[in-house]
Structure formats: C-alpha cells, structure tokens
C-alpha cells in the first residue's frame, strides 16, 4: 500500500507540474485567461469593424473581373476569373499595370486564386459554381521565368485533382459545398479553402506540391465561417492567415469580412485564435475577391466590378492589422515587444536575450510540457539543446512565446 501511494504522488507531481494550463491566451479576447500558458483556441472577441484604405479604383477594363492577387517582389500580381485570357497582370502598389504575362498551353476555365512558395507561383483553376466540374486543376509556374522582365510568355505545369468527399456533380448551382476560390502554399503542401454555398462553412483540403495523374483530396478540418470564402493569404514566417469572404443577406445585398487566424498548432489553421473583422458592405468595398499579405500584418484587398442596378468599379485597398494581432502572438520580429517585453532573436538558434532579466525561468513546449528550467544571470539564456519548435518562456510575471529554429 505504501509503495502504491508513493507512485500515485509521483504521478500527480509529474503530470501536475509538467503541463501548463490551457485556455485563451489573447489579452484582447473577452475570455482572456491570464493563468493560461497554452492557447486552446477558445478565445472569443467582440464585434469588430475596420475601414480599409482605398488605394485606387482599378480603372483598366482588363481588371474588371479580377479574382485573385498575390504580393511578389514589391508588386501585386493579378488574375481574372473564368472566360478571360490566360494572363497575369503585374501592378505596382498604386494599382497601375506595369506588365502582362501570357501563360501558354493552359485554359482559364475559372481562375480564382493565386499563391506562392519560394520557387513557384500557383494559379487555382478550381472555380466551381455549378458543382459539376471534372477538370479541377492547379497551374504551377516557375518564378524564375515569371520574374524575368524580358519574358512576356511563360510555360506552366497543370496538376489535376478531385474532391474525395464529393459524389454528386449536379449542383444545384450556387447551392452546394464544392466550390473553391482560396488556397495557399505552406511548408510542403497546398491548402484549399472551400466556398460552401449550402452551409456557409469552410473545409480545408491538403494537397502536395506535385503529383501525377488526378490527385484525390480529402478535407482535414472544417469551421463555421458564416459566409462565403473568396481568398486567403499567409505570412509563413509569422504563421498568420487572412481569410477573405462575404456574407450574402439575399436580395443582392452582402457585406465583406476578413477572418484573422494565428497562434495555431499544425496542421489545423482553425485550432488557434480566430477573429472576424467586418470591412464593409458591397456599396463601400464592392465584391471583394482577392487578398494578399505583404508583411506579417499589412496587405492588400481587391474587388471586382459590380454591374447590376448600379455599377461599382473594381478597387484596390490596403490594410494594417497589427493592432488586432494580440501581444500573445509569436514575435518573429527581433524588435517586436511581446507582452511589453523583448526577447530576441526570435526565431532563435542558440542564445536568447532576455533583456537583462535576472531570475528563475521555466520553458514549456507548445503542448505544455516543461522542457527546461533554471536561473538566468544577466539575461542571456542558452536554448541550443531545444528541438526546433514553438515554446513558452515563463518569467513569473511575464510569459513570452518564441520559436527555436
């Protein structure tokens, strides 16, 4: 009996002290928990609105039906949706067309989105309003050829795919859950975000960066987005997402929103903080179609022309969302203060500077397990033995997240 009691006490001590408390770690949230070390994705926010900054009306008729944008080499690259040419338009950040590049040997069935990684630009030819398409594909273009200013025609690789959870291909048009207008490249995969006309949810599908034949993609997560998704963008270093969409209220009336997603655990983008920002009605912003981050908090939104009872010109907007990304966010910028406190470099490889902190410290893994404890003398902390990953540094009155690379 005595041995069993000792084992039980040891078990309680080990698991009671080795794991940090979970909860909402964002101090801007309504349910912020100051004792929580590990974000469990439960944060709730008050209703938030934001006025986009109008850069310009996109007056060129060539951009009337723009459907996707991406920020690349200090330029904004734009595509148009189905029925238009197979061209990419390079704009400066004031919205002026600088260059047009023709993509040969492909079709524009319904181009809806752009994304990129270090080596390639990807075009999503997966617009599927009818729900009947059997030729969904992604077009991959080497960046080296695209960025050569002397080249006006580029070749591409076409990658075909299908949805593994779709077995009905008869629609109804704009009344099913197998449309898509948003995707991103992250690490070694492509992630598609569905446009669910029927239930206004979003599903995330994962695809590799290359394959032969027809790839069958299955959803890995879903979320009640309460609207229709039209684009997504990511800052891969900061791991921040902006998810653009609109809410259709019927009678041709709708308003646009941006979901901010951050502080998530792989592979679930919706496992962390999720904050919805209302950005205005169709009368103010038009039909918002494209979004792209140019940094961890700044970026651009584009809208296509609305031609109905009234005509609303296509537009280019800019935004700055740093005020919404809470102090609980991972500080990947060495100069950024987190919870009013600097730790740098962040990401770190060997030595973390604690800004002259002297005293005890505890380091938790992203799962709440204690991985290092000790006493800091002079504010320099050796973390070279930690494995690459996300960590929480607890300095008693301060809790700071950092990345070990």
One Martini backbone bead per residue (centre of mass of N, CA, C, O) as a GRO file, in nm:
protein
  405
    1UNK     BB    1   0.059   0.062  -0.021
    2UNK     BB    2   0.298   0.262   0.006
    3UNK     BB    3   0.399   0.234  -0.285
    4UNK     BB    4   0.140   0.334  -0.428
    5UNK     BB    5   0.137   0.618  -0.303
    6UNK     BB    6   0.407   0.710  -0.419
    7UNK     BB    7   0.329   0.675  -0.718
    8UNK     BB    8   0.088   0.870  -0.711
    9UNK     BB    9   0.241   1.122  -0.629
   10UNK     BB   10   0.437   1.118  -0.867
   11UNK     BB   11   0.222   1.143  -1.087
   12UNK     BB   12   0.101   1.412  -0.996
   13UNK     BB   13   0.362   1.575  -1.008
   14UNK     BB   14   0.436   1.533  -1.302
   15UNK     BB   15   0.146   1.620  -1.434
   16UNK     BB   16   0.100   1.888  -1.258
   17UNK     BB   17   0.395   2.035  -1.345
   18UNK     BB   18   0.445   1.972  -1.672
   19UNK     BB   19   0.172   2.133  -1.726
   20UNK     BB   20   0.010   2.375  -1.872
   21UNK     BB   21  -0.233   2.594  -1.891
   22UNK     BB   22  -0.529   2.620  -2.054
   23UNK     BB   23  -0.648   2.872  -2.296
   24UNK     BB   24  -0.686   3.208  -2.325
   25UNK     BB   25  -0.400   3.421  -2.443
   26UNK     BB   26  -0.571   3.677  -2.529
   27UNK     BB   27  -0.605   4.002  -2.409
   28UNK     BB   28  -0.841   4.089  -2.624
   29UNK     BB   29  -1.026   3.896  -2.509
   30UNK     BB   30  -1.312   3.820  -2.327
   31UNK     BB   31  -1.164   3.521  -2.221
   32UNK     BB   32  -0.915   3.587  -2.074
   33UNK     BB   33  -0.627   3.394  -1.942
   34UNK     BB   34  -0.363   3.466  -1.731
   35UNK     BB   35  -0.288   3.148  -1.661
   36UNK     BB   36  -0.239   3.083  -1.948
   37UNK     BB   37  -0.003   2.908  -2.175
   38UNK     BB   38  -0.211   2.752  -2.360
   39UNK     BB   39  -0.362   2.757  -2.660
   40UNK     BB   40  -0.712   2.638  -2.731
   41UNK     BB   41  -0.905   2.830  -2.923
   42UNK     BB   42  -1.133   2.998  -2.723
   43UNK     BB   43  -1.145   3.273  -2.825
   44UNK     BB   44  -1.336   3.577  -2.770
   45UNK     BB   45  -1.489   3.843  -2.961
   46UNK     BB   46  -1.572   4.133  -3.044
   47UNK     BB   47  -1.715   4.330  -3.247
   48UNK     BB   48  -1.546   4.409  -3.565
   49UNK     BB   49  -1.425   4.701  -3.735
   50UNK     BB   50  -1.295   4.805  -4.070
   51UNK     BB   51  -1.123   5.048  -4.267
   52UNK     BB   52  -1.027   5.055  -4.561
   53UNK     BB   53  -0.775   5.156  -4.783
   54UNK     BB   54  -0.794   5.345  -5.058
   55UNK     BB   55  -0.598   5.338  -5.339
   56UNK     BB   56  -0.790   5.244  -5.598
   57UNK     BB   57  -0.927   5.245  -5.899
   58UNK     BB   58  -0.963   4.993  -6.146
   59UNK     BB   59  -0.986   5.129  -6.462
   60UNK     BB   60  -0.911   4.889  -6.612
   61UNK     BB   61  -1.084   4.655  -6.798
   62UNK     BB   62  -0.876   4.415  -6.740
   63UNK     BB   63  -0.984   4.428  -6.407
   64UNK     BB   64  -1.293   4.371  -6.363
   65UNK     BB   65  -1.238   4.030  -6.304
   66UNK     BB   66  -1.090   4.004  -6.056
   67UNK     BB   67  -0.979   3.708  -5.832
   68UNK     BB   68  -0.658   3.741  -5.771
   69UNK     BB   69  -0.379   3.784  -5.536
   70UNK     BB   70  -0.016   3.872  -5.518
   71UNK     BB   71   0.274   3.933  -5.334
   72UNK     BB   72   0.563   4.026  -5.547
   73UNK     BB   73   0.833   4.205  -5.558
   74UNK     BB   74   0.666   4.478  -5.498
   75UNK     BB   75   0.411   4.341  -5.625
   76UNK     BB   76   0.090   4.299  -5.794
   77UNK     BB   77  -0.071   4.006  -5.873
   78UNK     BB   78  -0.313   3.928  -6.139
   79UNK     BB   79  -0.634   3.778  -6.193
   80UNK     BB   80  -0.886   3.630  -6.385
   81UNK     BB   81  -1.164   3.484  -6.453
   82UNK     BB   82  -1.371   3.318  -6.626
   83UNK     BB   83  -1.329   3.383  -6.986
   84UNK     BB   84  -1.052   3.478  -6.978
   85UNK     BB   85  -0.743   3.524  -6.999
   86UNK     BB   86  -0.399   3.384  -6.974
   87UNK     BB   87  -0.323   3.623  -6.754
   88UNK     BB   88  -0.079   3.828  -6.602
   89UNK     BB   89  -0.075   4.103  -6.368
   90UNK     BB   90   0.143   4.375  -6.312
   91UNK     BB   91   0.147   4.572  -6.021
   92UNK     BB   92   0.161   4.831  -5.851
   93UNK     BB   93   0.085   4.978  -5.532
   94UNK     BB   94  -0.125   5.179  -5.710
   95UNK     BB   95  -0.260   4.997  -5.964
   96UNK     BB   96  -0.059   4.979  -6.199
   97UNK     BB   97   0.015   4.863  -6.502
   98UNK     BB   98   0.334   4.704  -6.601
   99UNK     BB   99   0.246   4.398  -6.683
  100UNK     BB  100   0.214   4.118  -6.920
  101UNK     BB  101   0.150   3.759  -6.884
  102UNK     BB  102   0.155   3.471  -7.071
  103UNK     BB  103  -0.010   3.155  -7.049
  104UNK     BB  104   0.070   2.863  -7.185
  105UNK     BB  105  -0.117   2.570  -7.236
  106UNK     BB  106  -0.386   2.695  -7.113
  107UNK     BB  107  -0.681   2.743  -6.916
  108UNK     BB  108  -0.975   2.953  -6.830
  109UNK     BB  109  -1.221   2.832  -6.659
  110UNK     BB  110  -1.163   2.931  -6.326
  111UNK     BB  111  -0.994   3.167  -6.203
  112UNK     BB  112  -0.937   3.243  -5.830
  113UNK     BB  113  -0.619   3.197  -5.743
  114UNK     BB  114  -0.322   3.291  -5.550
  115UNK     BB  115   0.010   3.151  -5.496
  116UNK     BB  116   0.320   3.084  -5.295
  117UNK     BB  117   0.660   3.010  -5.308
  118UNK     BB  118   0.995   3.017  -5.356
  119UNK     BB  119   0.959   2.885  -5.675
  120UNK     BB  120   0.635   2.930  -5.706
  121UNK     BB  121   0.342   2.979  -5.893
  122UNK     BB  122  -0.015   2.962  -5.822
  123UNK     BB  123  -0.313   2.852  -5.993
  124UNK     BB  124  -0.665   2.847  -5.936
  125UNK     BB  125  -0.864   2.612  -6.131
  126UNK     BB  126  -1.165   2.589  -5.917
  127UNK     BB  127  -1.408   2.703  -6.012
  128UNK     BB  128  -1.760   2.579  -5.893
  129UNK     BB  129  -2.067   2.675  -5.909
  130UNK     BB  130  -2.214   2.406  -6.024
  131UNK     BB  131  -2.059   2.128  -5.923
  132UNK     BB  132  -1.949   1.976  -6.221
  133UNK     BB  133  -1.652   1.954  -6.220
  134UNK     BB  134  -1.370   1.745  -6.385
  135UNK     BB  135  -1.114   1.986  -6.414
  136UNK     BB  136  -0.958   2.036  -6.173
  137UNK     BB  137  -0.689   2.284  -6.113
  138UNK     BB  138  -0.329   2.347  -6.101
  139UNK     BB  139  -0.103   2.609  -6.170
  140UNK     BB  140   0.252   2.592  -6.245
  141UNK     BB  141   0.509   2.851  -6.195
  142UNK     BB  142   0.807   2.965  -6.245
  143UNK     BB  143   0.957   3.240  -6.113
  144UNK     BB  144   1.202   3.291  -6.296
  145UNK     BB  145   1.029   3.350  -6.555
  146UNK     BB  146   0.828   3.562  -6.445
  147UNK     BB  147   1.067   3.777  -6.340
  148UNK     BB  148   1.145   3.822  -6.627
  149UNK     BB  149   1.123   4.122  -6.806
  150UNK     BB  150   1.170   3.978  -7.107
  151UNK     BB  151   0.914   3.810  -7.042
  152UNK     BB  152   0.568   3.732  -7.190
  153UNK     BB  153   0.605   3.407  -7.177
  154UNK     BB  154   0.479   3.111  -7.011
  155UNK     BB  155   0.514   2.809  -6.861
  156UNK     BB  156   0.321   2.515  -6.748
  157UNK     BB  157   0.180   2.317  -6.491
  158UNK     BB  158  -0.071   2.063  -6.466
  159UNK     BB  159  -0.289   1.993  -6.179
  160UNK     BB  160  -0.501   1.738  -6.101
  161UNK     BB  161  -0.824   1.719  -5.923
  162UNK     BB  162  -1.023   1.589  -5.643
  163UNK     BB  163  -1.301   1.520  -5.442
  164UNK     BB  164  -1.346   1.266  -5.204
  165UNK     BB  165  -1.648   1.390  -5.092
  166UNK     BB  166  -1.761   1.377  -5.390
  167UNK     BB  167  -2.083   1.237  -5.553
  168UNK     BB  168  -2.212   1.511  -5.661
  169UNK     BB  169  -2.259   1.683  -6.006
  170UNK     BB  170  -2.560   1.867  -5.996
  171UNK     BB  171  -2.555   2.041  -5.753
  172UNK     BB  172  -2.663   2.325  -5.724
  173UNK     BB  173  -2.625   2.623  -5.824
  174UNK     BB  174  -2.516   2.786  -5.556
  175UNK     BB  175  -2.589   2.490  -5.360
  176UNK     BB  176  -2.300   2.395  -5.250
  177UNK     BB  177  -1.965   2.239  -5.120
  178UNK     BB  178  -1.758   2.258  -5.417
  179UNK     BB  179  -1.622   2.523  -5.394
  180UNK     BB  180  -1.339   2.750  -5.501
  181UNK     BB  181  -1.116   3.061  -5.401
  182UNK     BB  182  -0.886   2.924  -5.202
  183UNK     BB  183  -0.522   2.932  -5.144
  184UNK     BB  184  -0.215   2.775  -5.007
  185UNK     BB  185   0.130   2.787  -4.935
  186UNK     BB  186   0.270   2.542  -4.695
  187UNK     BB  187   0.550   2.429  -4.700
  188UNK     BB  188   0.466   2.099  -4.845
  189UNK     BB  189   0.179   2.243  -4.920
  190UNK     BB  190  -0.163   2.255  -5.021
  191UNK     BB  191  -0.441   2.478  -4.936
  192UNK     BB  192  -0.788   2.440  -4.940
  193UNK     BB  193  -1.076   2.671  -4.944
  194UNK     BB  194  -1.395   2.653  -4.924
  195UNK     BB  195  -1.715   2.731  -5.094
  196UNK     BB  196  -2.009   2.721  -4.904
  197UNK     BB  197  -2.326   2.762  -5.012
  198UNK     BB  198  -2.505   2.587  -4.819
  199UNK     BB  199  -2.352   2.627  -4.502
  200UNK     BB  200  -2.108   2.839  -4.457
  201UNK     BB  201  -1.860   2.685  -4.458
  202UNK     BB  202  -1.525   2.542  -4.414
  203UNK     BB  203  -1.285   2.358  -4.601
  204UNK     BB  204  -0.981   2.165  -4.568
  205UNK     BB  205  -0.738   2.092  -4.811
  206UNK     BB  206  -0.474   1.854  -4.897
  207UNK     BB  207  -0.180   1.906  -5.099
  208UNK     BB  208   0.065   1.868  -5.289
  209UNK     BB  209   0.312   2.012  -5.508
  210UNK     BB  210   0.314   1.721  -5.653
  211UNK     BB  211   0.181   1.522  -5.937
  212UNK     BB  212   0.018   1.247  -6.078
  213UNK     BB  213  -0.257   1.283  -6.234
  214UNK     BB  214  -0.526   1.236  -6.000
  215UNK     BB  215  -0.593   1.398  -5.713
  216UNK     BB  216  -0.717   1.303  -5.390
  217UNK     BB  217  -0.903   1.514  -5.183
  218UNK     BB  218  -0.930   1.576  -4.829
  219UNK     BB  219  -1.066   1.675  -4.550
  220UNK     BB  220  -0.920   1.807  -4.227
  221UNK     BB  221  -1.119   2.059  -4.185
  222UNK     BB  222  -1.360   2.273  -4.009
  223UNK     BB  223  -1.567   2.585  -4.033
  224UNK     BB  224  -1.771   2.849  -3.915
  225UNK     BB  225  -1.770   3.130  -4.121
  226UNK     BB  226  -2.030   3.278  -4.208
  227UNK     BB  227  -1.983   3.230  -4.533
  228UNK     BB  228  -1.786   3.329  -4.825
  229UNK     BB  229  -1.499   3.225  -4.971
  230UNK     BB  230  -1.236   3.414  -5.177
  231UNK     BB  231  -0.967   3.419  -4.987
  232UNK     BB  232  -0.606   3.373  -4.910
  233UNK     BB  233  -0.339   3.439  -4.664
  234UNK     BB  234   0.023   3.415  -4.584
  235UNK     BB  235   0.257   3.428  -4.316
  236UNK     BB  236   0.494   3.194  -4.265
  237UNK     BB  237   0.667   3.307  -4.034
  238UNK     BB  238   0.419   3.406  -3.843
  239UNK     BB  239   0.158   3.247  -3.886
  240UNK     BB  240  -0.057   3.421  -4.072
  241UNK     BB  241  -0.404   3.468  -4.147
  242UNK     BB  242  -0.616   3.569  -4.429
  243UNK     BB  243  -0.979   3.556  -4.461
  244UNK     BB  244  -1.184   3.601  -4.730
  245UNK     BB  245  -1.529   3.745  -4.746
  246UNK     BB  246  -1.895   3.688  -4.758
  247UNK     BB  247  -2.231   3.800  -4.684
  248UNK     BB  248  -2.546   3.678  -4.777
  249UNK     BB  249  -2.876   3.851  -4.750
  250UNK     BB  250  -3.002   3.902  -5.003
  251UNK     BB  251  -3.113   4.092  -5.264
  252UNK     BB  252  -2.803   4.173  -5.331
  253UNK     BB  253  -2.693   4.164  -5.027
  254UNK     BB  254  -2.359   4.240  -4.901
  255UNK     BB  255  -2.076   4.156  -4.686
  256UNK     BB  256  -1.750   4.196  -4.564
  257UNK     BB  257  -1.466   3.984  -4.457
  258UNK     BB  258  -1.203   3.905  -4.204
  259UNK     BB  259  -1.009   3.642  -4.107
  260UNK     BB  260  -0.806   3.584  -3.824
  261UNK     BB  261  -0.519   3.360  -3.811
  262UNK     BB  262  -0.355   3.240  -3.506
  263UNK     BB  263  -0.186   3.046  -3.298
  264UNK     BB  264  -0.143   2.765  -3.423
  265UNK     BB  265  -0.167   2.412  -3.477
  266UNK     BB  266  -0.046   2.168  -3.631
  267UNK     BB  267  -0.268   2.145  -3.908
  268UNK     BB  268  -0.466   2.368  -3.767
  269UNK     BB  269  -0.585   2.682  -3.849
  270UNK     BB  270  -0.847   2.659  -3.632
  271UNK     BB  271  -0.689   2.612  -3.338
  272UNK     BB  272  -0.676   2.908  -3.277
  273UNK     BB  273  -0.708   3.217  -3.347
  274UNK     BB  274  -1.041   3.383  -3.419
  275UNK     BB  275  -1.097   3.681  -3.613
  276UNK     BB  276  -1.356   3.902  -3.698
  277UNK     BB  277  -1.365   4.139  -3.976
  278UNK     BB  278  -1.542   4.409  -4.067
  279UNK     BB  279  -1.533   4.591  -4.407
  280UNK     BB  280  -1.815   4.600  -4.558
  281UNK     BB  281  -2.009   4.680  -4.805
  282UNK     BB  282  -2.064   4.673  -5.140
  283UNK     BB  283  -2.077   4.991  -5.157
  284UNK     BB  284  -1.777   5.019  -5.038
  285UNK     BB  285  -1.603   4.742  -5.163
  286UNK     BB  286  -1.761   4.547  -5.314
  287UNK     BB  287  -1.635   4.249  -5.469
  288UNK     BB  288  -1.448   4.057  -5.284
  289UNK     BB  289  -1.151   3.849  -5.402
  290UNK     BB  290  -0.868   3.964  -5.288
  291UNK     BB  291  -0.569   3.855  -5.093
  292UNK     BB  292  -0.255   4.005  -4.951
  293UNK     BB  293   0.035   3.973  -4.795
  294UNK     BB  294   0.334   4.188  -4.728
  295UNK     BB  295   0.322   4.101  -4.429
  296UNK     BB  296   0.228   4.021  -4.104
  297UNK     BB  297  -0.006   4.291  -4.129
  298UNK     BB  298   0.009   4.364  -4.428
  299UNK     BB  299  -0.205   4.464  -4.720
  300UNK     BB  300  -0.437   4.342  -4.978
  301UNK     BB  301  -0.744   4.436  -5.156
  302UNK     BB  302  -0.976   4.308  -5.396
  303UNK     BB  303  -1.220   4.415  -5.647
  304UNK     BB  304  -1.483   4.366  -5.845
  305UNK     BB  305  -1.710   4.433  -6.064
  306UNK     BB  306  -2.033   4.585  -6.042
  307UNK     BB  307  -2.326   4.482  -6.248
  308UNK     BB  308  -2.630   4.639  -6.207
  309UNK     BB  309  -2.813   4.883  -6.109
  310UNK     BB  310  -2.523   4.936  -6.035
  311UNK     BB  311  -2.186   5.064  -6.063
  312UNK     BB  312  -1.885   4.911  -5.937
  313UNK     BB  313  -1.574   4.953  -5.916
  314UNK     BB  314  -1.281   4.838  -5.912
  315UNK     BB  315  -1.052   4.764  -5.633
  316UNK     BB  316  -0.788   4.896  -5.413
  317UNK     BB  317  -0.660   4.788  -5.100
  318UNK     BB  318  -0.551   4.856  -4.766
  319UNK     BB  319  -0.376   4.721  -4.466
  320UNK     BB  320  -0.358   4.721  -4.088
  321UNK     BB  321  -0.339   4.449  -3.822
  322UNK     BB  322  -0.164   4.470  -3.559
  323UNK     BB  323  -0.385   4.547  -3.340
  324UNK     BB  324  -0.513   4.243  -3.355
  325UNK     BB  325  -0.241   4.124  -3.294
  326UNK     BB  326  -0.158   4.006  -3.023
  327UNK     BB  327   0.067   3.970  -2.754
  328UNK     BB  328   0.040   3.647  -2.798
  329UNK     BB  329   0.205   3.660  -3.031
  330UNK     BB  330   0.446   3.567  -3.218
  331UNK     BB  331   0.784   3.697  -3.218
  332UNK     BB  332   0.963   3.733  -3.525
  333UNK     BB  333   1.051   4.011  -3.443
  334UNK     BB  334   1.324   4.135  -3.281
  335UNK     BB  335   1.170   4.427  -3.211
  336UNK     BB  336   0.936   4.290  -3.079
  337UNK     BB  337   0.700   4.320  -2.836
  338UNK     BB  338   0.606   4.089  -2.569
  339UNK     BB  339   0.427   4.174  -2.322
  340UNK     BB  340   0.624   4.425  -2.291
  341UNK     BB  341   0.866   4.229  -2.410
  342UNK     BB  342   1.197   4.138  -2.489
  343UNK     BB  343   1.294   3.884  -2.729
  344UNK     BB  344   1.618   3.787  -2.862
  345UNK     BB  345   1.607   3.618  -3.107
  346UNK     BB  346   1.296   3.574  -3.327
  347UNK     BB  347   1.420   3.341  -3.399
  348UNK     BB  348   1.625   3.078  -3.245
  349UNK     BB  349   1.935   2.883  -3.198
  350UNK     BB  350   2.090   2.953  -2.902
  351UNK     BB  351   2.056   3.266  -2.791
  352UNK     BB  352   1.859   3.434  -2.548
  353UNK     BB  353   1.739   3.758  -2.499
  354UNK     BB  354   1.607   3.901  -2.175
  355UNK     BB  355   1.666   4.193  -2.098
  356UNK     BB  356   1.824   4.158  -1.810
  357UNK     BB  357   1.725   3.910  -1.681
  358UNK     BB  358   1.689   3.809  -1.331
  359UNK     BB  359   1.613   3.466  -1.282
  360UNK     BB  360   1.368   3.261  -1.308
  361UNK     BB  361   1.281   2.977  -1.530
  362UNK     BB  362   1.039   2.852  -1.780
  363UNK     BB  363   1.003   2.594  -2.030
  364UNK     BB  364   0.758   2.535  -2.277
  365UNK     BB  365   0.592   2.363  -2.471
  366UNK     BB  366   0.317   2.369  -2.685
  367UNK     BB  367   0.195   2.127  -2.478
  368UNK     BB  368   0.314   2.201  -2.167
  369UNK     BB  369   0.600   2.095  -2.140
  370UNK     BB  370   0.870   2.071  -1.950
  371UNK     BB  371   1.216   2.148  -2.082
  372UNK     BB  372   1.314   2.403  -1.895
  373UNK     BB  373   1.527   2.512  -1.624
  374UNK     BB  374   1.622   2.806  -1.413
  375UNK     BB  375   1.884   3.064  -1.415
  376UNK     BB  376   1.921   3.404  -1.487
  377UNK     BB  377   2.226   3.572  -1.592
  378UNK     BB  378   2.195   3.872  -1.764
  379UNK     BB  379   1.978   3.759  -1.995
  380UNK     BB  380   2.112   3.481  -2.088
  381UNK     BB  381   1.988   3.203  -2.299
  382UNK     BB  382   2.032   2.862  -2.342
  383UNK     BB  383   1.869   2.684  -2.641
  384UNK     BB  384   2.035   2.468  -2.817
  385UNK     BB  385   1.888   2.187  -2.706
  386UNK     BB  386   1.647   2.251  -2.848
  387UNK     BB  387   1.402   2.182  -3.039
  388UNK     BB  388   1.234   2.253  -3.297
  389UNK     BB  389   0.993   2.518  -3.215
  390UNK     BB  390   0.741   2.595  -2.979
  391UNK     BB  391   0.755   2.835  -2.702
  392UNK     BB  392   0.733   2.899  -2.342
  393UNK     BB  393   0.827   3.176  -2.144
  394UNK     BB  394   0.863   3.181  -1.787
  395UNK     BB  395   0.890   3.496  -1.572
  396UNK     BB  396   0.628   3.491  -1.398
  397UNK     BB  397   0.518   3.796  -1.502
  398UNK     BB  398   0.609   3.657  -1.776
  399UNK     BB  399   0.491   3.562  -2.113
  400UNK     BB  400   0.681   3.408  -2.382
  401UNK     BB  401   0.710   3.359  -2.719
  402UNK     BB  402   0.906   3.116  -2.914
  403UNK     BB  403   1.146   3.022  -3.170
  404UNK     BB  404   1.306   2.720  -3.259
  405UNK     BB  405   1.553   2.661  -3.531
   0.00000   0.00000   0.00000
